XYZ file of C-alpha atoms in Angstrom:
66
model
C -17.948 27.960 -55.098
C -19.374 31.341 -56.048
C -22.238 30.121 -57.374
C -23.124 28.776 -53.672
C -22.900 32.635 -52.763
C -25.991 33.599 -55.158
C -29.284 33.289 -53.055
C -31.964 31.743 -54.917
C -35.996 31.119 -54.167
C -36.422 28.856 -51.044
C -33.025 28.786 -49.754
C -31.404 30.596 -47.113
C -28.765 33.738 -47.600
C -24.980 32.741 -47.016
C -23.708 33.094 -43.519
C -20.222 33.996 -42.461
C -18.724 33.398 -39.514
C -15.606 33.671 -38.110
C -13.827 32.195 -35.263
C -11.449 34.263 -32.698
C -7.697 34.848 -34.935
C -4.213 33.756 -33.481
C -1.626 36.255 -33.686
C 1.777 34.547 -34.207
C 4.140 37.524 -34.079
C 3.757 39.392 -37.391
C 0.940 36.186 -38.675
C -2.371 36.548 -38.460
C -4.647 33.579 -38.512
C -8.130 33.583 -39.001
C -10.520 30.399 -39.447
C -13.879 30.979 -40.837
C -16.767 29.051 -42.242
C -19.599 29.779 -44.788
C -23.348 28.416 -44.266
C -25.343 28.376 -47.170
C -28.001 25.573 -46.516
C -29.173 23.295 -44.079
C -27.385 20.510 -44.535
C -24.229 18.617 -43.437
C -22.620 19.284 -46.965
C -23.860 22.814 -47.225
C -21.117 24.541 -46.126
C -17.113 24.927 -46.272
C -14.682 25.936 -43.662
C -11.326 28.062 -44.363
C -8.654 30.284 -43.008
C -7.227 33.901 -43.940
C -3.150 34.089 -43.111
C -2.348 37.502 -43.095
C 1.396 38.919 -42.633
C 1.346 42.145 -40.922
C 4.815 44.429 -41.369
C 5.175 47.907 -39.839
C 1.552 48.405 -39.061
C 0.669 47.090 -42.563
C -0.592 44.402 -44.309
C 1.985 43.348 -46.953
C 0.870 40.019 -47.422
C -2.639 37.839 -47.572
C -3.739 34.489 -48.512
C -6.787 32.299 -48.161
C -7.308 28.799 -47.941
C -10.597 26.621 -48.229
C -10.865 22.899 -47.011
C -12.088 20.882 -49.933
């Protein structure tokens, strides 16, 4: 995967972007997906759960459809 993230002559830079987050009481969820090419297979979608206490992130995990 990280070697997807290293722009090389010819192709395009990585693109992030991320969709709008559900709040679920104190769980955050936010999709995202990363663009590094052209094509159908050039790219992978994921999520960020993040659980918020007191103002404060205690706790944060990602996730990336294989």
């Amino acid at each position: 995967m990280l070697g997807a993230l290293v722009r090389t002559r010819g192709q395009p830079c990585p693109e992030l972007s991320t969709e709008p987050a559900e709040i679920h009481g104190g769980l955050a969820v936010a999709p995202w997906v990363l663009q590094w090419g052209n094509g159908e297979h050039d790219r992978v979608r994921g999520v960020n759960l993040v659980r918020i206490r007191d103002g404060k992130i205690v706790e944060a995990r990602g996730y990336v459809k294989a």
